[in-house]
Amino acid sequence: MYNDHFKHFEQIFERETGLNVKSLNIADFYLKNKVESMQAISNFDCNNGSMNAYLRDVAVEDALSIRMGDEGCSTIIVDDNNNVYGYYTIVPSMITFSDDEKCMCLHISRIAISKDYQDMGLGTRLVKDIFNIAKRVGYRFITLDSFPKKFGWYEKIGFLPFEEINIQELSAKSDTVSNLVYMYYDLIDQDSLTEYYNE
Amino acid sequence: MAFKKRNPPKLSETATNNFRKKAEEKSKIRQEKIKKIKKQNSKE
């Protein structure tokens, strides 16, 4: 099922973006290519030092340790020449309500696209891939922490902020950890209802 | 150095109520749609 999923992913990816790339668990990528893969990972640049550093210094170690790292499991997007186009890291998490009840969700810890391939629809494609994974394992809600400057992009996909926010105030804020906006996506949304039941 | 992920924050009462309301509405619509499809299928 896992291989089928990735084959399906490659086909959709190529059709929607024109890029011949595949998605791999980062540990599989490392074990298959070793030195070359580390070189490729080190060369990755998404214009965000923190995202680059996580991929280079933490993601492989977390995946190789066969335990769930704090930030989850990373999937890498590469072509046949080991060029890294992007990656995402997801982890099972919980939404905690005011009355201390909890609800399971899939949390996107990180999502990054190489600066050479931004604005080509890759990021949206990766989010859709995460939605498909969530559906397969029965998670209804996807959560993430968005930087203020990325808020509009996630909102366009359909993510909603948990807490009410003032857009003007938010747009003036800098992209720091203290300004993160906690957002969620409900897989039972109107679009998916239409897609699934009106076809 | 990559910063560590923060722990998910606990939602406020307003956010909890809004979230639950929206989620329940969507569940209801979905259930109604499923019911409708099942009814159509049983006729066929």
PDB file of C-alpha atoms in Angstrom:
ATOM      1  CA  MET A   1       0.000   0.000   0.000  1.00  0.00           C
ATOM      2  CA  TYR A   2       2.851   2.351   0.891  1.00  0.00           C
ATOM      3  CA  ASN A   3       4.597   1.867  -2.481  1.00  0.00           C
ATOM      4  CA  ASP A   4       1.303   2.223  -4.321  1.00  0.00           C
ATOM      5  CA  HIS A   5       0.732   5.478  -2.531  1.00  0.00           C
ATOM      6  CA  PHE A   6       4.089   6.888  -3.591  1.00  0.00           C
ATOM      7  CA  LYS A   7       3.671   5.723  -7.197  1.00  0.00           C
ATOM      8  CA  HIS A   8       0.315   7.452  -7.246  1.00  0.00           C
ATOM      9  CA  PHE A   9       1.934  10.530  -5.708  1.00  0.00           C
ATOM     10  CA  GLU A  10       4.646  10.624  -8.426  1.00  0.00           C
ATOM     11  CA  GLN A  11       2.051  10.452 -11.200  1.00  0.00           C
ATOM     12  CA  ILE A  12      -0.083  13.223  -9.730  1.00  0.00           C
ATOM     13  CA  PHE A  13       2.961  15.310  -8.984  1.00  0.00           C
ATOM     14  CA  GLU A  14       4.195  15.103 -12.554  1.00  0.00           C
ATOM     15  CA  ARG A  15       0.767  15.865 -13.964  1.00  0.00           C
ATOM     16  CA  GLU A  16       0.169  18.877 -11.734  1.00  0.00           C
ATOM     17  CA  THR A  17       3.648  20.413 -11.681  1.00  0.00           C
ATOM     18  CA  GLY A  18       5.425  19.064 -14.766  1.00  0.00           C
ATOM     19  CA  LEU A  19       8.255  17.851 -12.503  1.00  0.00           C
ATOM     20  CA  ASN A  20       9.473  14.268 -12.541  1.00  0.00           C
ATOM     21  CA  VAL A  21      10.018  13.849  -8.813  1.00  0.00           C
ATOM     22  CA  LYS A  22       9.268  11.296  -6.130  1.00  0.00           C
ATOM     23  CA  SER A  23       8.638  11.426  -2.400  1.00  0.00           C
ATOM     24  CA  LEU A  24      10.676   9.251  -0.080  1.00  0.00           C
ATOM     25  CA  ASN A  25      11.002   8.719   3.637  1.00  0.00           C
ATOM     26  CA  ILE A  26      14.191  10.586   4.460  1.00  0.00           C
ATOM     27  CA  ALA A  27      15.802   7.517   6.117  1.00  0.00           C
ATOM     28  CA  ASP A  28      15.227   5.449   2.950  1.00  0.00           C
ATOM     29  CA  PHE A  29      16.755   8.234   0.863  1.00  0.00           C
ATOM     30  CA  TYR A  30      19.793   8.362   3.142  1.00  0.00           C
ATOM     31  CA  LEU A  31      20.323   4.588   3.345  1.00  0.00           C
ATOM     32  CA  LYS A  32      20.070   4.212  -0.434  1.00  0.00           C
ATOM     33  CA  ASN A  33      22.447   7.032  -1.368  1.00  0.00           C
ATOM     34  CA  LYS A  34      24.467   7.716   1.823  1.00  0.00           C
ATOM     35  CA  VAL A  35      27.214  10.269   0.964  1.00  0.00           C
ATOM     36  CA  GLU A  36      25.400  11.599  -2.100  1.00  0.00           C
ATOM     37  CA  SER A  37      22.195  12.036  -0.166  1.00  0.00           C
ATOM     38  CA  MET A  38      23.905  13.950   2.636  1.00  0.00           C
ATOM     39  CA  GLN A  39      25.463  16.215   0.031  1.00  0.00           C
ATOM     40  CA  ALA A  40      22.057  16.770  -1.556  1.00  0.00           C
ATOM     41  CA  ILE A  41      20.468  17.483   1.821  1.00  0.00           C
ATOM     42  CA  SER A  42      23.287  19.890   2.746  1.00  0.00           C
ATOM     43  CA  ASN A  43      22.754  21.780  -0.517  1.00  0.00           C
ATOM     44  CA  PHE A  44      19.043  22.272   0.182  1.00  0.00           C
ATOM     45  CA  ASP A  45      18.157  25.941   0.524  1.00  0.00           C
ATOM     46  CA  CYS A  46      14.622  27.230   1.016  1.00  0.00           C
ATOM     47  CA  ASN A  47      15.676  30.745   2.108  1.00  0.00           C
ATOM     48  CA  ASN A  48      14.975  29.819   5.750  1.00  0.00           C
ATOM     49  CA  GLY A  49      18.028  28.922   7.856  1.00  0.00           C
ATOM     50  CA  SER A  50      15.989  27.098  10.485  1.00  0.00           C
ATOM     51  CA  MET A  51      14.276  24.861   7.915  1.00  0.00           C
ATOM     52  CA  ASN A  52      17.595  24.139   6.149  1.00  0.00           C
ATOM     53  CA  ALA A  53      19.316  23.362   9.455  1.00  0.00           C
ATOM     54  CA  TYR A  54      16.560  21.001  10.589  1.00  0.00           C
ATOM     55  CA  LEU A  55      16.791  18.973   7.371  1.00  0.00           C
ATOM     56  CA  ARG A  56      20.587  18.923   7.463  1.00  0.00           C
ATOM     57  CA  ASP A  57      21.185  18.315  11.185  1.00  0.00           C
ATOM     58  CA  VAL A  58      18.114  16.673  12.713  1.00  0.00           C
ATOM     59  CA  ALA A  59      15.740  15.025  10.209  1.00  0.00           C
ATOM     60  CA  VAL A  60      17.994  12.116   9.149  1.00  0.00           C
ATOM     61  CA  GLU A  61      19.082  11.382  12.719  1.00  0.00           C
ATOM     62  CA  ASP A  62      15.455  11.342  13.878  1.00  0.00           C
ATOM     63  CA  ALA A  63      14.426   8.989  11.069  1.00  0.00           C
ATOM     64  CA  LEU A  64      17.393   6.613  11.508  1.00  0.00           C
ATOM     65  CA  SER A  65      16.850   6.251  15.234  1.00  0.00           C
ATOM     66  CA  ILE A  66      13.559   4.363  14.535  1.00  0.00           C
ATOM     67  CA  ARG A  67      11.805   6.316  17.199  1.00  0.00           C
ATOM     68  CA  MET A  68       9.423   9.166  16.754  1.00  0.00           C
ATOM     69  CA  GLY A  69      11.449  12.335  17.038  1.00  0.00           C
ATOM     70  CA  ASP A  70       9.853  15.287  18.804  1.00  0.00           C
ATOM     71  CA  GLU A  71       9.038  16.843  15.480  1.00  0.00           C
ATOM     72  CA  GLY A  72       7.961  13.678  13.656  1.00  0.00           C
ATOM     73  CA  CYS A  73       8.904  11.909  10.462  1.00  0.00           C
ATOM     74  CA  SER A  74      10.222  13.651   7.360  1.00  0.00           C
ATOM     75  CA  THR A  75       9.388  12.952   3.736  1.00  0.00           C
ATOM     76  CA  ILE A  76      11.701  14.335   1.093  1.00  0.00           C
ATOM     77  CA  ILE A  77      10.894  15.261  -2.523  1.00  0.00           C
ATOM     78  CA  VAL A  78      13.718  14.391  -4.940  1.00  0.00           C
ATOM     79  CA  ASP A  79      14.359  13.704  -8.620  1.00  0.00           C
ATOM     80  CA  ASP A  80      16.484  10.908 -10.140  1.00  0.00           C
ATOM     81  CA  ASN A  81      19.619  13.057  -9.793  1.00  0.00           C
ATOM     82  CA  ASN A  82      19.088  13.466  -6.041  1.00  0.00           C
ATOM     83  CA  ASN A  83      18.150  17.130  -6.298  1.00  0.00           C
ATOM     84  CA  VAL A  84      16.043  17.986  -3.247  1.00  0.00           C
ATOM     85  CA  TYR A  85      12.902  19.962  -4.144  1.00  0.00           C
ATOM     86  CA  GLY A  86      11.345  20.116  -0.710  1.00  0.00           C
ATOM     87  CA  TYR A  87      10.348  18.217   2.412  1.00  0.00           C
ATOM     88  CA  TYR A  88       7.680  17.976   5.032  1.00  0.00           C
ATOM     89  CA  THR A  89       7.654  16.667   8.600  1.00  0.00           C
ATOM     90  CA  ILE A  90       4.483  15.358  10.212  1.00  0.00           C
ATOM     91  CA  VAL A  91       3.726  14.021  13.684  1.00  0.00           C
ATOM     92  CA  PRO A  92       0.617  12.692  15.477  1.00  0.00           C
ATOM     93  CA  SER A  93      -0.576  15.297  17.959  1.00  0.00           C
ATOM     94  CA  MET A  94      -3.553  16.390  20.069  1.00  0.00           C
ATOM     95  CA  ILE A  95      -5.837  19.411  20.027  1.00  0.00           C
ATOM     96  CA  THR A  96      -6.449  20.362  23.671  1.00  0.00           C
ATOM     97  CA  PHE A  97      -9.768  22.061  24.437  1.00  0.00           C
ATOM     98  CA  SER A  98     -10.549  24.501  27.247  1.00  0.00           C
ATOM     99  CA  ASP A  99     -12.221  21.723  29.273  1.00  0.00           C
ATOM    100  CA  ASP A 100      -9.070  19.554  28.905  1.00  0.00           C
ATOM    101  CA  GLU A 101     -10.727  17.163  26.452  1.00  0.00           C
ATOM    102  CA  LYS A 102      -8.411  16.171  23.642  1.00  0.00           C
ATOM    103  CA  CYS A 103      -8.857  15.306  19.987  1.00  0.00           C
ATOM    104  CA  MET A 104      -6.284  13.505  17.836  1.00  0.00           C
ATOM    105  CA  CYS A 105      -4.820  15.273  14.838  1.00  0.00           C
ATOM    106  CA  LEU A 106      -1.898  15.139  12.433  1.00  0.00           C
ATOM    107  CA  HIS A 107       0.458  18.064  12.958  1.00  0.00           C
ATOM    108  CA  ILE A 108       2.608  19.511  10.167  1.00  0.00           C
ATOM    109  CA  SER A 109       5.821  20.423  11.974  1.00  0.00           C
ATOM    110  CA  ARG A 110       7.600  21.664   8.884  1.00  0.00           C
ATOM    111  CA  ILE A 111       7.057  22.139   5.184  1.00  0.00           C
ATOM    112  CA  ALA A 112       9.693  23.712   2.939  1.00  0.00           C
ATOM    113  CA  ILE A 113      10.319  24.112  -0.778  1.00  0.00           C
ATOM    114  CA  SER A 114      13.719  24.775  -2.358  1.00  0.00           C
ATOM    115  CA  LYS A 115      14.112  28.431  -3.386  1.00  0.00           C
ATOM    116  CA  ASP A 116      14.617  27.233  -6.994  1.00  0.00           C
ATOM    117  CA  TYR A 117      11.155  25.632  -7.125  1.00  0.00           C
ATOM    118  CA  GLN A 118       8.946  28.004  -5.149  1.00  0.00           C
ATOM    119  CA  ASP A 119       5.716  29.438  -6.606  1.00  0.00           C
ATOM    120  CA  MET A 120       5.193  26.365  -8.810  1.00  0.00           C
ATOM    121  CA  GLY A 121       2.447  24.740  -6.769  1.00  0.00           C
ATOM    122  CA  LEU A 122       4.770  22.279  -5.040  1.00  0.00           C
ATOM    123  CA  GLY A 123       3.869  23.393  -1.520  1.00  0.00           C
ATOM    124  CA  THR A 124       0.151  23.016  -2.159  1.00  0.00           C
ATOM    125  CA  ARG A 125       0.812  19.603  -3.682  1.00  0.00           C
ATOM    126  CA  LEU A 126       2.715  18.535  -0.549  1.00  0.00           C
ATOM    127  CA  VAL A 127      -0.117  19.692   1.712  1.00  0.00           C
ATOM    128  CA  LYS A 128      -2.560  17.654  -0.398  1.00  0.00           C
ATOM    129  CA  ASP A 129      -0.257  14.653   0.031  1.00  0.00           C
ATOM    130  CA  ILE A 130      -0.405  15.119   3.799  1.00  0.00           C
ATOM    131  CA  PHE A 131      -4.219  15.279   3.590  1.00  0.00           C
ATOM    132  CA  ASN A 132      -4.201  11.923   1.800  1.00  0.00           C
ATOM    133  CA  ILE A 133      -1.960  10.375   4.449  1.00  0.00           C
ATOM    134  CA  ALA A 134      -4.254  11.712   7.198  1.00  0.00           C
ATOM    135  CA  LYS A 135      -7.307  10.225   5.475  1.00  0.00           C
ATOM    136  CA  ARG A 136      -5.606   6.835   5.250  1.00  0.00           C
ATOM    137  CA  VAL A 137      -4.856   6.710   8.957  1.00  0.00           C
ATOM    138  CA  GLY A 138      -8.179   8.194  10.023  1.00  0.00           C
ATOM    139  CA  TYR A 139      -7.219  11.668  11.181  1.00  0.00           C
ATOM    140  CA  ARG A 140      -9.901  14.249  10.505  1.00  0.00           C
ATOM    141  CA  PHE A 141      -7.958  17.343  11.591  1.00  0.00           C
ATOM    142  CA  ILE A 142      -4.594  18.617  10.379  1.00  0.00           C
ATOM    143  CA  THR A 143      -2.891  21.280  12.505  1.00  0.00           C
ATOM    144  CA  LEU A 144       0.127  23.521  12.104  1.00  0.00           C
ATOM    145  CA  ASP A 145       1.816  26.611  13.513  1.00  0.00           C
ATOM    146  CA  SER A 146       2.039  29.281  10.841  1.00  0.00           C
ATOM    147  CA  PHE A 147       4.382  32.219  10.749  1.00  0.00           C
ATOM    148  CA  PRO A 148       2.463  35.499  10.227  1.00  0.00           C
ATOM    149  CA  LYS A 149       3.777  35.899   6.668  1.00  0.00           C
ATOM    150  CA  LYS A 150       2.610  32.408   5.674  1.00  0.00           C
ATOM    151  CA  PHE A 151      -0.841  32.777   7.235  1.00  0.00           C
ATOM    152  CA  GLY A 152      -2.502  33.904   3.973  1.00  0.00           C
ATOM    153  CA  TRP A 153      -1.060  30.971   2.063  1.00  0.00           C
ATOM    154  CA  TYR A 154      -2.419  28.410   4.536  1.00  0.00           C
ATOM    155  CA  GLU A 155      -5.742  30.235   4.719  1.00  0.00           C
ATOM    156  CA  LYS A 156      -6.019  30.012   0.907  1.00  0.00           C
ATOM    157  CA  ILE A 157      -5.622  26.221   1.137  1.00  0.00           C
ATOM    158  CA  GLY A 158      -8.434  26.121   3.714  1.00  0.00           C
ATOM    159  CA  PHE A 159      -6.690  26.207   7.091  1.00  0.00           C
ATOM    160  CA  LEU A 160      -8.459  28.222   9.794  1.00  0.00           C
ATOM    161  CA  PRO A 161      -6.995  29.863  12.893  1.00  0.00           C
ATOM    162  CA  PHE A 162      -8.210  28.332  16.165  1.00  0.00           C
ATOM    163  CA  GLU A 163      -8.277  31.702  17.908  1.00  0.00           C
ATOM    164  CA  GLU A 164      -9.707  34.875  16.405  1.00  0.00           C
ATOM    165  CA  ILE A 165      -6.993  37.038  14.905  1.00  0.00           C
ATOM    166  CA  ASN A 166      -6.662  40.595  13.683  1.00  0.00           C
ATOM    167  CA  ILE A 167      -5.234  40.352  10.153  1.00  0.00           C
ATOM    168  CA  GLN A 168      -3.791  43.892  10.200  1.00  0.00           C
ATOM    169  CA  GLU A 169      -2.013  43.307  13.508  1.00  0.00           C
ATOM    170  CA  LEU A 170      -0.806  39.922  12.299  1.00  0.00           C
ATOM    171  CA  SER A 171       0.667  41.247   9.053  1.00  0.00           C
ATOM    172  CA  ALA A 172       2.773  43.715  11.052  1.00  0.00           C
ATOM    173  CA  LYS A 173       4.276  40.934  13.178  1.00  0.00           C
ATOM    174  CA  SER A 174       7.651  39.358  12.457  1.00  0.00           C
ATOM    175  CA  ASP A 175       8.159  35.655  11.774  1.00  0.00           C
ATOM    176  CA  THR A 176       9.239  34.546  15.233  1.00  0.00           C
ATOM    177  CA  VAL A 177       8.184  31.593  17.390  1.00  0.00           C
ATOM    178  CA  SER A 178       6.226  33.852  19.763  1.00  0.00           C
ATOM    179  CA  ASN A 179       4.069  35.058  16.842  1.00  0.00           C
ATOM    180  CA  LEU A 180       3.084  31.622  15.494  1.00  0.00           C
ATOM    181  CA  VAL A 181      -0.598  31.184  14.612  1.00  0.00           C
ATOM    182  CA  TYR A 182      -2.119  27.810  15.539  1.00  0.00           C
ATOM    183  CA  MET A 183      -4.308  26.670  12.605  1.00  0.00           C
ATOM    184  CA  TYR A 184      -6.321  23.615  11.581  1.00  0.00           C
ATOM    185  CA  TYR A 185      -7.855  22.028   8.520  1.00  0.00           C
ATOM    186  CA  ASP A 186     -10.960  19.878   8.754  1.00  0.00           C
ATOM    187  CA  LEU A 187     -10.868  17.079   6.170  1.00  0.00           C
ATOM    188  CA  ILE A 188     -14.650  17.054   6.248  1.00  0.00           C
ATOM    189  CA  ASP A 189     -14.855  20.396   4.516  1.00  0.00           C
ATOM    190  CA  GLN A 190     -17.365  21.554   1.956  1.00  0.00           C
ATOM    191  CA  ASP A 191     -14.999  21.042  -0.976  1.00  0.00           C
ATOM    192  CA  SER A 192     -14.209  17.485  -0.044  1.00  0.00           C
ATOM    193  CA  LEU A 193     -17.895  16.796   0.523  1.00  0.00           C
ATOM    194  CA  THR A 194     -18.603  18.007  -2.987  1.00  0.00           C
ATOM    195  CA  GLU A 195     -15.633  16.124  -4.408  1.00  0.00           C
ATOM    196  CA  TYR A 196     -16.554  12.837  -2.777  1.00  0.00           C
ATOM    197  CA  TYR A 197     -20.298  12.797  -2.901  1.00  0.00           C
ATOM    198  CA  ASN A 198     -21.280  14.762  -5.994  1.00  0.00           C
ATOM    199  CA  GLU A 199     -18.936  13.127  -8.490  1.00  0.00           C
TER     200      GLU A 199
ATOM    201  CA  MET B   1      20.191  25.955  14.690  1.00  0.00           C
ATOM    202  CA  ALA B   2      16.645  24.768  14.069  1.00  0.00           C
ATOM    203  CA  PHE B   3      14.256  25.817  16.817  1.00  0.00           C
ATOM    204  CA  LYS B   4      12.306  23.129  18.630  1.00  0.00           C
ATOM    205  CA  LYS B   5       8.610  22.718  18.008  1.00  0.00           C
ATOM    206  CA  ARG B   6       6.383  24.349  20.641  1.00  0.00           C
ATOM    207  CA  ASN B   7       3.810  22.251  22.471  1.00  0.00           C
ATOM    208  CA  PRO B   8       0.310  22.730  21.027  1.00  0.00           C
ATOM    209  CA  PRO B   9      -1.413  25.495  23.025  1.00  0.00           C
ATOM    210  CA  LYS B  10      -4.599  24.804  24.978  1.00  0.00           C
ATOM    211  CA  LEU B  11      -7.566  26.428  23.230  1.00  0.00           C
ATOM    212  CA  SER B  12      -9.582  29.216  24.842  1.00  0.00           C
ATOM    213  CA  GLU B  13     -13.238  28.626  25.685  1.00  0.00           C
ATOM    214  CA  THR B  14     -14.363  30.714  22.673  1.00  0.00           C
ATOM    215  CA  ALA B  15     -12.051  28.842  20.308  1.00  0.00           C
ATOM    216  CA  THR B  16     -13.198  25.490  21.742  1.00  0.00           C
ATOM    217  CA  ASN B  17     -16.874  26.382  21.255  1.00  0.00           C
ATOM    218  CA  ASN B  18     -16.307  27.695  17.704  1.00  0.00           C
ATOM    219  CA  PHE B  19     -14.276  24.663  16.726  1.00  0.00           C
ATOM    220  CA  ARG B  20     -16.821  22.177  18.088  1.00  0.00           C
ATOM    221  CA  LYS B  21     -19.737  24.018  16.485  1.00  0.00           C
ATOM    222  CA  LYS B  22     -18.130  24.029  13.030  1.00  0.00           C
ATOM    223  CA  ALA B  23     -16.990  20.411  13.314  1.00  0.00           C
ATOM    224  CA  GLU B  24     -20.445  19.227  14.380  1.00  0.00           C
ATOM    225  CA  GLU B  25     -22.132  21.110  11.532  1.00  0.00           C
ATOM    226  CA  LYS B  26     -19.839  19.465   8.992  1.00  0.00           C
ATOM    227  CA  SER B  27     -20.372  16.030  10.536  1.00  0.00           C
ATOM    228  CA  LYS B  28     -24.117  16.543  10.265  1.00  0.00           C
ATOM    229  CA  ILE B  29     -23.959  17.582   6.584  1.00  0.00           C
ATOM    230  CA  ARG B  30     -21.764  14.576   5.840  1.00  0.00           C
ATOM    231  CA  GLN B  31     -24.103  12.181   7.608  1.00  0.00           C
ATOM    232  CA  GLU B  32     -27.076  13.570   5.689  1.00  0.00           C
ATOM    233  CA  LYS B  33     -25.233  13.184   2.389  1.00  0.00           C
ATOM    234  CA  ILE B  34     -24.289   9.601   3.215  1.00  0.00           C
ATOM    235  CA  LYS B  35     -27.885   8.843   4.196  1.00  0.00           C
ATOM    236  CA  LYS B  36     -29.097  10.299   0.874  1.00  0.00           C
ATOM    237  CA  ILE B  37     -26.617   8.231  -1.151  1.00  0.00           C
ATOM    238  CA  LYS B  38     -27.521   5.046   0.744  1.00  0.00           C
ATOM    239  CA  LYS B  39     -31.199   5.711   0.023  1.00  0.00           C
ATOM    240  CA  GLN B  40     -30.485   6.259  -3.689  1.00  0.00           C
ATOM    241  CA  ASN B  41     -28.393   3.069  -3.827  1.00  0.00           C
ATOM    242  CA  SER B  42     -31.093   1.014  -2.159  1.00  0.00           C
ATOM    243  CA  LYS B  43     -33.616   2.203  -4.795  1.00  0.00           C
ATOM    244  CA  GLU B  44     -31.262   1.152  -7.598  1.00  0.00           C
TER     245      GLU B  44
END
